[in-house]
mmCIF file of C-alpha atoms in Angstrom:
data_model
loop_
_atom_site.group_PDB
_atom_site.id
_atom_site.type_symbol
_atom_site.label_atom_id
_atom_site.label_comp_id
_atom_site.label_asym_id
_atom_site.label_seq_id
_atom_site.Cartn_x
_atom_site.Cartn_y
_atom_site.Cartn_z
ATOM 1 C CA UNK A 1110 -11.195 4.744 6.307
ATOM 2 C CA UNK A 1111 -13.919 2.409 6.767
ATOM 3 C CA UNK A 1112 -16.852 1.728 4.119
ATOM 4 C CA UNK A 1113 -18.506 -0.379 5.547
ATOM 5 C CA UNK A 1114 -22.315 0.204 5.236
ATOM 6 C CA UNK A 1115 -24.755 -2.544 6.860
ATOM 7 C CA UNK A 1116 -27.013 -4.297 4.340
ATOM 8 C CA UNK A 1117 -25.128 -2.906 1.734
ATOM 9 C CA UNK A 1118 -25.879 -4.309 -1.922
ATOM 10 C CA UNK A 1119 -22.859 -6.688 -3.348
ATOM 11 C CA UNK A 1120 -20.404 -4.977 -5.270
ATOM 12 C CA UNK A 1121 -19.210 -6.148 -8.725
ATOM 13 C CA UNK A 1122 -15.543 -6.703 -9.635
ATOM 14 C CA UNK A 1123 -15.748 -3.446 -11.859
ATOM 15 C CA UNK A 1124 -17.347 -0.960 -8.841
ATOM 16 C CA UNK A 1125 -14.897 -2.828 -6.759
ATOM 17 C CA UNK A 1126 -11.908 -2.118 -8.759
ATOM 18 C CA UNK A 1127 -13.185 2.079 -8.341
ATOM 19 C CA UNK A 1128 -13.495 2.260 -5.029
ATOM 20 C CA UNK A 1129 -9.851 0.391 -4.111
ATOM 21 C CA UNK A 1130 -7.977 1.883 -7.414
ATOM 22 C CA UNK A 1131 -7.147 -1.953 -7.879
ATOM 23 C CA UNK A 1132 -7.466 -3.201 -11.882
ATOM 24 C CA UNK A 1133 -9.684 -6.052 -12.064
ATOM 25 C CA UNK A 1134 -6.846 -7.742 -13.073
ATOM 26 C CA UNK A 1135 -5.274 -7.106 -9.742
ATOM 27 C CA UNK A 1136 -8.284 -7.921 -7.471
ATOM 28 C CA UNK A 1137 -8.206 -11.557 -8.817
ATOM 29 C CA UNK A 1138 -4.712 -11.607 -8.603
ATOM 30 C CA UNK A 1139 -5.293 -10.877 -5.007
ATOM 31 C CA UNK A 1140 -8.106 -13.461 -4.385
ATOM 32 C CA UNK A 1141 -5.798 -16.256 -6.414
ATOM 33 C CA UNK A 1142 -3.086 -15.489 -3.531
ATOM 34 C CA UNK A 1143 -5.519 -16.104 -1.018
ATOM 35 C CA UNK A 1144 -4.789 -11.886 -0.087
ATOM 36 C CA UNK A 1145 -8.490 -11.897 0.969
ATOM 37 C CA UNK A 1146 -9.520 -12.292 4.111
ATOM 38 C CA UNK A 1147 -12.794 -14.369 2.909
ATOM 39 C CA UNK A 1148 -14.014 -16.087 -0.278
ATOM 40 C CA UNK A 1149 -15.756 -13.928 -2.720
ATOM 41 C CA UNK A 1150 -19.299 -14.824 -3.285
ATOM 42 C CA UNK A 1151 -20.454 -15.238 -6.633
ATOM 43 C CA UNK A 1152 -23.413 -15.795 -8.065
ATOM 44 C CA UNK A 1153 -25.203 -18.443 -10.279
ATOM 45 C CA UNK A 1154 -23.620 -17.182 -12.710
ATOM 46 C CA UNK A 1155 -20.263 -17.145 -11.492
ATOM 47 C CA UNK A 1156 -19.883 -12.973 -11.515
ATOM 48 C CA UNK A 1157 -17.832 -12.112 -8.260
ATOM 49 C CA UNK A 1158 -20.008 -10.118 -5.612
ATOM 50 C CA UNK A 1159 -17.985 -8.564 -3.044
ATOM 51 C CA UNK A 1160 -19.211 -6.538 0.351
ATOM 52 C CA UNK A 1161 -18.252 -3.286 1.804
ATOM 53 C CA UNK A 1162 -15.748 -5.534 4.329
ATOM 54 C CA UNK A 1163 -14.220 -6.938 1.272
ATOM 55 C CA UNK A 1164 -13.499 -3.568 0.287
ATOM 56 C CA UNK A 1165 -12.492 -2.362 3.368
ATOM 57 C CA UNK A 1166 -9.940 -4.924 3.667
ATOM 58 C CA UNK A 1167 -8.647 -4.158 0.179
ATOM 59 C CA UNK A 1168 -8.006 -0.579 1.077
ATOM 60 C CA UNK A 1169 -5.806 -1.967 4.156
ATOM 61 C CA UNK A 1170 -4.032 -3.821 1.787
ATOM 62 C CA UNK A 1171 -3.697 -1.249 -1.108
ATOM 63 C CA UNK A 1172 -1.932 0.803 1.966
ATOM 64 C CA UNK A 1173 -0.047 -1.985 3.278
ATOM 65 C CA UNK A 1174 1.630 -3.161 -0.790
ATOM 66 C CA UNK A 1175 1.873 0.614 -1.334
ATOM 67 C CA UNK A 1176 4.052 1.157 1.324
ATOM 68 C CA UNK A 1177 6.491 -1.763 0.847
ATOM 69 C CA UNK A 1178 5.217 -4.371 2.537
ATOM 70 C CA UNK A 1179 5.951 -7.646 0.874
ATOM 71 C CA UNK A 1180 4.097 -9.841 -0.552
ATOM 72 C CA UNK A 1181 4.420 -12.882 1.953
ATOM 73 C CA UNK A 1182 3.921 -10.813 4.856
ATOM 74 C CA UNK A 1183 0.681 -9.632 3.715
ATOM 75 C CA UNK A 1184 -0.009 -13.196 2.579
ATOM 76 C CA UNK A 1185 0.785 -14.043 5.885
ATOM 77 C CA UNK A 1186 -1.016 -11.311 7.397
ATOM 78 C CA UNK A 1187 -4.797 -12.394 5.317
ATOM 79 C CA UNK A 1188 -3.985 -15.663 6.668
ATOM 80 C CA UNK A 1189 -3.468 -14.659 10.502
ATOM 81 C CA UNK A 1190 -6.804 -12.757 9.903
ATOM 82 C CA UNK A 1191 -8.853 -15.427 8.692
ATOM 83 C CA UNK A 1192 -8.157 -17.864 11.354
ATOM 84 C CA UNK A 1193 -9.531 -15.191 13.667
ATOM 85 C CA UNK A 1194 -9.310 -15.003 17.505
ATOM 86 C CA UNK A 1195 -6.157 -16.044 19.267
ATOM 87 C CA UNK A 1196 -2.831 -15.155 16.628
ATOM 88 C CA UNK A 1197 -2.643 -11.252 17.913
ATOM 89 C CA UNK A 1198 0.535 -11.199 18.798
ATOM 90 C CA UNK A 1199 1.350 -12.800 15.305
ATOM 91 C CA UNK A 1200 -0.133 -9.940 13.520
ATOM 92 C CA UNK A 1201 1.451 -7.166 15.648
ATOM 93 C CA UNK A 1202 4.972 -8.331 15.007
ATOM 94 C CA UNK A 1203 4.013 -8.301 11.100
ATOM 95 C CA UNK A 1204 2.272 -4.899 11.655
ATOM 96 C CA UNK A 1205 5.148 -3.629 13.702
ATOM 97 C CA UNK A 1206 8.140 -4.879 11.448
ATOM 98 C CA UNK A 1207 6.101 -3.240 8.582
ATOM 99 C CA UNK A 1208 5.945 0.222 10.650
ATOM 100 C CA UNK A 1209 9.649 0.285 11.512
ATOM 101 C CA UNK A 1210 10.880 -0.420 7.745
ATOM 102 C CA UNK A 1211 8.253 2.100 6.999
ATOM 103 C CA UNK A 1212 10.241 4.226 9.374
ATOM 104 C CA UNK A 1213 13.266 3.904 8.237
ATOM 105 C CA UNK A 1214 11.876 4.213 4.574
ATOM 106 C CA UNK A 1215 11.028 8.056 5.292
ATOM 107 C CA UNK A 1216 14.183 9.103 7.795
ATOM 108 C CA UNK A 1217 15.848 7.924 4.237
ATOM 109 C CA UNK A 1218 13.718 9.912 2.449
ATOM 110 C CA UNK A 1219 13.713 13.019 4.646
ATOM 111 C CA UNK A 1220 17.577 13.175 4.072
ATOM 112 C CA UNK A 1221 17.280 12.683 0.836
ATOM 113 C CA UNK A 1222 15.136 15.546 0.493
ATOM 114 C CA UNK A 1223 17.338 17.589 3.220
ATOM 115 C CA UNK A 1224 20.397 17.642 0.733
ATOM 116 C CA UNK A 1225 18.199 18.045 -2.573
ATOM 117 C CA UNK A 1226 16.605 20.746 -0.392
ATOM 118 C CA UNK A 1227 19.920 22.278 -0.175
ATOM 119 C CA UNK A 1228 21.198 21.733 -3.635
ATOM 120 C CA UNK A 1229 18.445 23.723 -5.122
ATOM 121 C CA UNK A 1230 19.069 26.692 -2.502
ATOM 122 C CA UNK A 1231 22.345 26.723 -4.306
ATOM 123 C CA UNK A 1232 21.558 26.573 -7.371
ATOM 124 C CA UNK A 1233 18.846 29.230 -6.732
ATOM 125 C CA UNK A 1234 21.340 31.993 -5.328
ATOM 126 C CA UNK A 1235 23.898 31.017 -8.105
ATOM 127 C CA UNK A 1236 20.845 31.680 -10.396
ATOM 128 C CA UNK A 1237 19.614 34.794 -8.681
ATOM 129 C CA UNK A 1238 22.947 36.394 -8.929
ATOM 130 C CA UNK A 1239 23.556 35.261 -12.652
ATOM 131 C CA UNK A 1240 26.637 33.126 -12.280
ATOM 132 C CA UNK A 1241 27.595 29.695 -12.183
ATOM 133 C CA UNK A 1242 30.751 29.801 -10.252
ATOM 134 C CA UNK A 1243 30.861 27.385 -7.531
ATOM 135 C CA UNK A 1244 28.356 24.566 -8.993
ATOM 136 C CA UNK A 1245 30.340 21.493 -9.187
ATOM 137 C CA UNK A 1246 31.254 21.264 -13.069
ATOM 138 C CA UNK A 1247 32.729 18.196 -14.414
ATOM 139 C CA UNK A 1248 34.426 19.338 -17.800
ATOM 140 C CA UNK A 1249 35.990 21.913 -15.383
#
């Protein structure tokens, strides 16, 4: 998952935004919250100039917000990160309580898609034998 390429050229907002699937819009919605785990460089004349461990980190976090965690706890999570060395344990609970709501998220979605699963089995074979007796029918 890693991009991260040593002396690597600085990125613009724009080749940025490719490589993360983020809008521009979004990535400085994500440095405003302080969702980055360092300050974007700019230049002289003011253009942002991120690295490949700026992007790297955005692709954690593109996971992390696509998969439900919350705003605050990646907030939270940036800000753990940046004070480096010594909050570990901080970040693993976040990590962790992230991973178990995660869990739950897909043994929701698993029976979810066990009984739609099943549904469409019936409706298949009701199909297959060219009647509709026995599908629930509410003007019945």
């Amino acid at each position: 998952m890693t991009t991260t390429e040593p002396h690597a050229p600085p990125l613009s907002i724009g080749e940025v935004a490719e490589r993360t699937g983020l809008s521009v819009h979004a990535l400085r919605f994500y440095e405003r919250e302080g969702l980055l785990v360092g300050p974007v460089r700019r230049t002289s004349g003011g253009l942002r100039r991120y690295t490949t461990v700026d992007v790297d980190w955005l692709l954690i976090c593109v996971k992390l917000r696509e998969s439900g965690m919350p705003l605050a706890d990646l907030k939270r999570f940036a800000e753990l990160v940046r004070q480096g060395p010594g909050n570990e344990a901080e970040r693993l609970e976040i990590l962790d309580t992230h991973q178990q709501r995660v869990e739950a998220q897909i043994q929701a979605l698993q029976e979810c898609r066990s009984v739609i699963a099943w549904k469409v089995g019936v409706y298949a074979e009701h199909l297959a034998r060219g009647e509709a007796n026995g599908l629930w029918d509410p003007t019945a």
